[in-house]
CSV table of C-alpha atoms in Angstrom, one decimal:
chain,number,residue,atom,x,y,z
A,1064,MET,CA,-58.5,31.9,-31.7
A,1065,ALA,CA,-61.6,32.8,-29.6
A,1066,SER,CA,-64.4,34.7,-31.4
A,1067,PHE,CA,-65.6,38.2,-30.6
A,1068,LYS,CA,-68.7,36.9,-28.8
A,1069,GLU,CA,-66.6,34.5,-26.7
A,1070,HIS,CA,-64.3,37.3,-25.7
A,1071,VAL,CA,-67.1,39.6,-24.7
A,1072,GLY,CA,-68.9,36.8,-22.8
A,1073,PHE,CA,-65.8,35.8,-20.9
A,1074,SER,CA,-64.8,39.3,-19.9
A,1075,GLY,CA,-68.5,40.1,-19.2
A,1076,LEU,CA,-68.7,37.3,-16.6
A,1077,LEU,CA,-65.4,38.4,-15.1
A,1078,GLY,CA,-66.8,41.9,-15.0
A,1079,VAL,CA,-69.9,40.8,-13.0
A,1080,GLY,CA,-67.7,39.0,-10.5
A,1081,TYR,CA,-65.4,42.0,-10.3
A,1082,GLY,CA,-68.2,44.4,-9.7
A,1083,LEU,CA,-69.9,42.3,-7.1
A,1084,GLY,CA,-66.6,41.8,-5.3
A,1085,ALA,CA,-65.9,45.5,-5.3
A,1086,THR,CA,-69.4,46.2,-3.9
A,1087,PHE,CA,-69.9,43.5,-1.3
A,1088,LEU,CA,-66.3,42.6,-0.3
A,1089,LEU,CA,-64.4,45.9,-0.7
A,1090,GLY,CA,-67.0,48.4,0.3
A,1091,PHE,CA,-67.4,50.4,-2.9
A,1092,THR,CA,-70.8,51.8,-3.8
A,1093,PRO,CA,-73.1,49.8,-6.1
A,1094,THR,CA,-72.6,52.5,-8.8
A,1095,GLN,CA,-68.8,52.2,-8.6
A,1096,GLY,CA,-69.0,48.4,-8.6
A,1097,ALA,CA,-71.3,48.4,-11.6
A,1098,LEU,CA,-69.1,50.8,-13.5
A,1099,ALA,CA,-66.0,48.8,-12.7
A,1100,GLY,CA,-67.7,45.6,-13.9
A,1101,TYR,CA,-68.6,47.3,-17.1
A,1102,LEU,CA,-65.0,48.5,-17.7
A,1103,ALA,CA,-63.8,44.9,-17.2
A,1104,GLY,CA,-66.2,43.8,-19.9
A,1105,VAL,CA,-64.9,46.6,-22.2
A,1106,GLY,CA,-61.3,45.7,-21.4
A,1107,GLY,CA,-61.9,42.3,-22.9
A,1108,MET,CA,-62.2,43.9,-26.3
A,1109,LEU,CA,-59.3,46.3,-26.1
A,1110,PRO,CA,-56.5,44.0,-27.5
A,1111,ASP,CA,-58.5,43.7,-30.8
A,1112,LEU,CA,-57.9,47.4,-31.4
A,1113,ASP,CA,-55.1,46.3,-33.7
A,1114,ALA,CA,-57.8,45.2,-36.1
A,1115,PRO,CA,-59.8,48.4,-36.4
A,1116,SER,CA,-61.6,47.3,-39.6
A,1117,GLY,CA,-63.1,44.3,-37.9
A,1118,LYS,CA,-66.2,44.2,-35.7
A,1119,PRO,CA,-64.2,44.4,-32.4
A,1120,GLY,CA,-62.2,47.3,-33.5
A,1121,GLN,CA,-65.3,49.2,-34.8
A,1122,GLU,CA,-67.1,48.6,-31.5
A,1123,ILE,CA,-64.2,49.8,-29.4
A,1124,PHE,CA,-63.5,52.9,-31.4
A,1125,SER,CA,-67.2,53.8,-31.5
A,1126,LEU,CA,-67.6,53.3,-27.8
A,1127,THR,CA,-64.3,55.2,-27.0
A,1128,ALA,CA,-65.3,58.1,-29.3
A,1129,ALA,CA,-68.7,58.4,-27.5
A,1130,VAL,CA,-67.4,58.2,-24.0
A,1131,ALA,CA,-63.9,59.9,-24.1
A,1132,PRO,CA,-65.3,63.4,-24.9
A,1133,LEU,CA,-67.6,63.2,-21.9
A,1134,VAL,CA,-64.7,62.3,-19.7
A,1135,LEU,CA,-62.0,64.5,-21.1
A,1136,ILE,CA,-63.8,67.6,-22.2
A,1137,GLY,CA,-62.9,69.5,-19.0
A,1138,LYS,CA,-59.2,68.8,-19.4
A,1139,VAL,CA,-59.2,69.6,-23.1
A,1140,LEU,CA,-60.8,73.0,-22.4
A,1141,LYS,CA,-58.3,73.7,-19.7
A,1142,TRP,CA,-55.3,72.6,-21.7
A,1143,GLY,CA,-56.4,74.5,-24.8
A,1144,LYS,CA,-57.5,77.6,-22.7
A,1145,LEU,CA,-60.8,77.5,-24.5
A,1146,PRO,CA,-64.0,79.3,-23.4
A,1147,THR,CA,-66.6,77.3,-21.6
A,1148,ASP,CA,-69.7,78.5,-23.4
A,1149,THR,CA,-72.2,76.0,-24.7
A,1150,GLU,CA,-71.2,76.3,-28.4
A,1151,THR,CA,-67.5,75.8,-27.8
A,1152,VAL,CA,-68.1,72.8,-25.6
A,1153,MET,CA,-70.4,71.1,-28.1
A,1154,LEU,CA,-68.0,71.8,-31.0
A,1155,THR,CA,-65.0,70.5,-29.1
A,1156,MET,CA,-66.8,67.3,-28.2
A,1157,LEU,CA,-67.8,66.7,-31.8
A,1158,LEU,CA,-64.2,67.2,-33.0
A,1159,MET,CA,-63.0,64.8,-30.3
A,1160,TYR,CA,-65.6,62.2,-31.5
A,1161,PHE,CA,-64.5,62.3,-35.1
A,1162,ALA,CA,-60.8,62.5,-34.2
A,1163,ILE,CA,-61.1,59.3,-32.2
A,1164,ARG,CA,-63.6,57.4,-34.3
A,1165,TYR,CA,-62.0,57.9,-37.6
A,1166,GLY,CA,-58.6,59.5,-37.1
A,1167,GLY,CA,-57.7,57.1,-34.3
A,1168,SER,CA,-58.8,54.0,-36.2
A,1169,TRP,CA,-56.8,55.1,-39.3
A,1170,PHE,CA,-53.7,55.8,-37.2
A,1171,VAL,CA,-53.8,52.4,-35.5
A,1172,ALA,CA,-54.4,50.6,-38.8
A,1173,LYS,CA,-51.3,52.2,-40.3
A,1174,LEU,CA,-49.0,51.5,-37.3
A,1175,SER,CA,-50.2,48.1,-36.0
A,1176,VAL,CA,-50.5,44.5,-37.0
A,1177,HIS,CA,-52.9,42.0,-35.7
A,1178,ARG,CA,-51.5,40.0,-32.7
A,1179,GLY,CA,-48.7,42.5,-32.4
A,1180,MET,CA,-47.9,44.5,-29.3
A,1181,PHE,CA,-51.5,45.2,-28.6
A,1182,HIS,CA,-51.7,41.5,-27.5
A,1183,SER,CA,-49.0,41.7,-24.8
A,1184,ILE,CA,-48.5,42.2,-21.1
A,1185,PRO,CA,-47.0,45.7,-21.5
A,1186,ALA,CA,-50.1,46.8,-23.5
A,1187,ASN,CA,-52.2,45.5,-20.6
A,1188,LEU,CA,-50.4,47.7,-18.2
A,1189,ILE,CA,-50.6,50.7,-20.5
A,1190,ALA,CA,-54.3,50.3,-20.8
A,1191,ALA,CA,-54.7,50.1,-17.0
A,1192,GLU,CA,-52.4,53.1,-16.3
A,1193,GLY,CA,-54.2,55.2,-19.0
A,1194,THR,CA,-57.5,54.4,-17.2
A,1195,TYR,CA,-56.0,55.5,-13.9
A,1196,LEU,CA,-54.7,58.8,-15.2
A,1197,PHE,CA,-57.8,59.8,-17.2
A,1198,TYR,CA,-60.5,58.5,-14.9
A,1199,PRO,CA,-62.3,61.7,-13.6
A,1200,SER,CA,-62.0,61.2,-9.9
A,1201,ASP,CA,-59.8,62.6,-7.1
A,1202,ASP,CA,-60.1,59.4,-5.1
A,1203,VAL,CA,-56.9,57.3,-5.7
A,1204,VAL,CA,-58.6,54.1,-4.5
A,1205,VAL,CA,-61.5,54.5,-6.9
A,1206,LYS,CA,-59.0,55.2,-9.8
A,1207,PHE,CA,-57.1,52.0,-8.9
A,1208,LEU,CA,-60.4,50.1,-8.9
A,1209,MET,CA,-61.2,51.2,-12.4
A,1210,ALA,CA,-57.7,50.6,-13.7
A,1211,GLY,CA,-57.8,47.1,-12.2
A,1212,ALA,CA,-61.1,46.4,-14.0
A,1213,ILE,CA,-59.5,47.3,-17.4
A,1214,ALA,CA,-56.5,45.1,-16.5
A,1215,VAL,CA,-58.7,42.1,-15.6
A,1216,GLY,CA,-60.7,42.4,-18.8
A,1217,PHE,CA,-57.7,43.0,-21.0
A,1218,PHE,CA,-55.8,40.0,-19.5
A,1219,SER,CA,-58.9,37.8,-20.0
A,1220,HIS,CA,-58.7,38.4,-23.7
A,1221,LEU,CA,-55.0,37.4,-23.8
A,1222,LEU,CA,-55.7,34.3,-21.7
A,1223,LEU,CA,-58.6,33.1,-23.8
A,1224,ASP,CA,-56.5,33.5,-27.0
A,1225,GLU,CA,-53.8,31.3,-25.5
A,1226,ILE,CA,-56.3,28.7,-24.4
A,1227,TYR,CA,-57.7,28.5,-27.9
A,1228,ALA,CA,-54.1,28.2,-29.3
A,1229,VAL,CA,-54.0,24.7,-27.7
A,1230,SER,CA,-55.7,22.0,-29.9
A,1231,LEU,CA,-57.1,18.9,-28.3
A,1232,THR,CA,-57.8,17.0,-31.5
A,1233,GLY,CA,-57.5,13.3,-30.9
A,1234,GLY,CA,-57.2,13.8,-27.2
A,1235,VAL,CA,-53.6,14.9,-27.5
A,1236,PRO,CA,-52.8,18.6,-26.7
A,1237,ARG,CA,-51.1,20.2,-29.6
A,1238,LEU,CA,-49.9,23.8,-29.8
A,1239,LYS,CA,-51.0,25.9,-32.7
A,1240,LYS,CA,-48.8,28.5,-34.5
A,1241,SER,CA,-50.7,31.3,-32.7
A,1242,PHE,CA,-49.6,30.0,-29.3
A,1243,GLY,CA,-47.5,32.5,-27.5
A,1244,THR,CA,-48.6,35.5,-29.6
A,1245,ALA,CA,-51.0,36.9,-26.9
A,1246,ILE,CA,-49.4,36.6,-23.5
A,1247,LYS,CA,-46.0,37.9,-24.4
A,1248,PHE,CA,-43.6,40.6,-23.4
A,1249,TRP,CA,-41.9,41.3,-26.7
A,1250,GLY,CA,-43.2,41.3,-30.3
A,1251,ARG,CA,-41.7,40.1,-33.6
A,1252,GLU,CA,-40.4,43.6,-34.5
A,1253,PHE,CA,-38.0,45.7,-32.5
A,1254,GLY,CA,-39.5,49.2,-33.3
A,1255,PRO,CA,-43.1,48.6,-32.0
A,1256,SER,CA,-41.8,46.7,-29.0
A,1257,ALA,CA,-39.3,49.4,-28.0
A,1258,PHE,CA,-42.0,52.1,-28.4
A,1259,THR,CA,-44.3,50.1,-26.2
A,1260,TYR,CA,-41.8,49.9,-23.4
A,1261,VAL,CA,-40.9,53.6,-23.7
A,1262,LEU,CA,-44.6,54.5,-23.4
A,1263,LEU,CA,-45.0,52.0,-20.5
A,1264,ALA,CA,-42.1,53.6,-18.6
A,1265,PHE,CA,-43.4,57.1,-19.1
A,1266,LEU,CA,-47.0,56.2,-18.0
A,1267,THR,CA,-45.7,54.2,-15.0
A,1268,PHE,CA,-43.7,57.2,-13.8
A,1269,VAL,CA,-46.6,59.5,-14.2
A,1270,THR,CA,-49.0,57.1,-12.5
A,1271,LEU,CA,-46.7,56.6,-9.5
A,1272,GLU,CA,-46.2,60.3,-9.2
A,1273,SER,CA,-50.0,61.0,-9.5
A,1274,ALA,CA,-50.7,58.4,-6.8
A,1275,GLY,CA,-48.2,59.9,-4.5
A,1276,ILE,CA,-46.0,56.8,-4.4
A,1277,ILE,CA,-43.0,58.7,-5.7
A,1278,THR,CA,-42.2,62.4,-5.5
A,1279,PRO,CA,-40.1,64.5,-7.9
A,1280,GLU,CA,-36.6,65.3,-6.7
A,1281,GLY,CA,-36.5,68.5,-4.7
A,1282,ASN,CA,-40.1,68.1,-3.4
A,1283,ASN,CA,-39.3,65.6,-0.7
A,1284,GLN,CA,-38.1,68.0,2.0
A,1285,VAL,CA,-40.2,68.1,5.1
A,1286,ALA,CA,-41.0,71.5,6.4
A,1287,PRO,CA,-39.8,72.0,10.0
A,1288,THR,CA,-42.5,72.0,12.6
A,1289,GLU,CA,-43.4,75.0,14.6
A,1290,GLU,CA,-41.6,73.8,17.7
A,1291,VAL,CA,-38.4,73.2,15.7
A,1292,ILE,CA,-38.7,76.7,14.3
A,1293,GLN,CA,-39.2,78.2,17.7
A,1294,ASP,CA,-36.2,76.3,19.1
A,1295,SER,CA,-33.9,77.2,16.3
A,1296,GLU,CA,-34.7,80.9,16.2
A,1297,GLU,CA,-32.4,83.3,18.1
A,1298,VAL,CA,-34.2,86.1,19.9
A,1299,ILE,CA,-32.6,89.4,18.9
A,1300,PRO,CA,-33.7,92.3,21.0
A,1301,THR,CA,-34.8,95.4,19.2
A,1302,SER,CA,-33.1,97.7,21.8
A,1303,PRO,CA,-30.2,97.0,24.2
A,1304,PRO,CA,-31.2,96.4,27.9
A,1305,LEU,CA,-30.6,99.6,29.9
A,1306,GLN,CA,-29.6,98.1,33.3
A,1307,PRO,CA,-26.4,96.3,32.2
A,1308,ILE,CA,-25.2,99.4,30.3
A,1309,ARG,CA,-25.8,101.6,33.3
A,1310,GLU,CA,-24.0,99.3,35.6
A,1311,ALA,CA,-21.1,99.1,33.3
A,1312,ALA,CA,-20.9,102.9,32.9
A,1313,VAL,CA,-21.3,103.8,36.6
A,1314,PRO,CA,-20.1,101.4,39.4
A,1315,GLU,CA,-22.8,100.5,41.9
A,1316,GLU,CA,-20.6,101.8,44.8
A,1317,ALA,CA,-20.5,105.2,43.3
A,1318,LEU,CA,-24.2,105.3,43.2
A,1319,THR,CA,-24.7,104.2,46.8
A,1320,ASP,CA,-21.9,106.4,48.3
A,1321,ALA,CA,-22.7,109.6,46.4
A,1322,PRO,CA,-24.4,112.2,48.6
A,1323,ALA,CA,-27.9,113.0,47.7
A,1324,TYR,CA,-28.3,116.4,46.1
A,1325,GLN,CA,-30.7,118.6,48.0
A,1326,TYR,CA,-32.4,121.7,46.6
A,1327,GLN,CA,-31.9,124.8,48.6
C-alpha cells in the first residue's frame, strides 16, 4: 500500500500536468488551470476518507470543512431562506465547518471500512459529479474541467494502491492480498455497494440534467416559430364585409335599372 506522501506526490505531479494542459492546450485561464491542478492533487487523498482517524482523513476533512462553507454559503442561505446579514452568514459558516469537520468524520467512521467502496470506480464518479454540481460557476465547460481534475486525482490513488499490491520480491511478480481492493466496481458487502450505486445513479441523472444533456419529460417540446404561428392562425374578421351582403340583398341589375330619384 502506498503511503500518504506517495499518494500526495503522485497526484500532485498529475495535477501540475493537468493544470498546464488546461492552460496551454485547452485555452483555460491560468487561474482556472492552477485551481484544476490543485483539485487533482486533493483528489488523490479523497479515497482515504474511509479512514477519518488517520492523517489523510484528518487532512481531507479539515480542508473540506474550511473550503466547503465558502463555496456553499450562498446556496445554504437560499435553501434555508436565511437573512444575509453579516452575523447570520458568519454563524452559518461556523456551523457548517463544525458539521463537516467533526460530524462528517464521525458519520463516515461509523458507516465505512477502509478499502471499502470509497476505493472504487463508482466512488470516483461520485466525487467527480459532486464537484461538477457544487462548483460555483455557470460555465458548464469550467465545471467539467474541475470535475475531471477530481476524477484524475482520485483515480491516481486507486492506481497507485493497485501498483503497490504487486510484489516484486525475488524478481517474480506476486499479487498481495490487497490486490483488487482499490480499482473495483463492487465491495465485499451488499448494502454499501448498493447504496453507492443508488447515489451514483441519482447524481448522474442530476448532472446530465444540469449540463443540458437530458431534459425532463414534458420540457422537450419546441415552441413554434413566429412564421409557423402566423401561417397556422386563421384571420377572423371583427365585422362582416358590407359589399357581399349588399350584393346578396339587392341584385346589381336592380340598382342599375332603378330610376334616379330627383327632388322637386
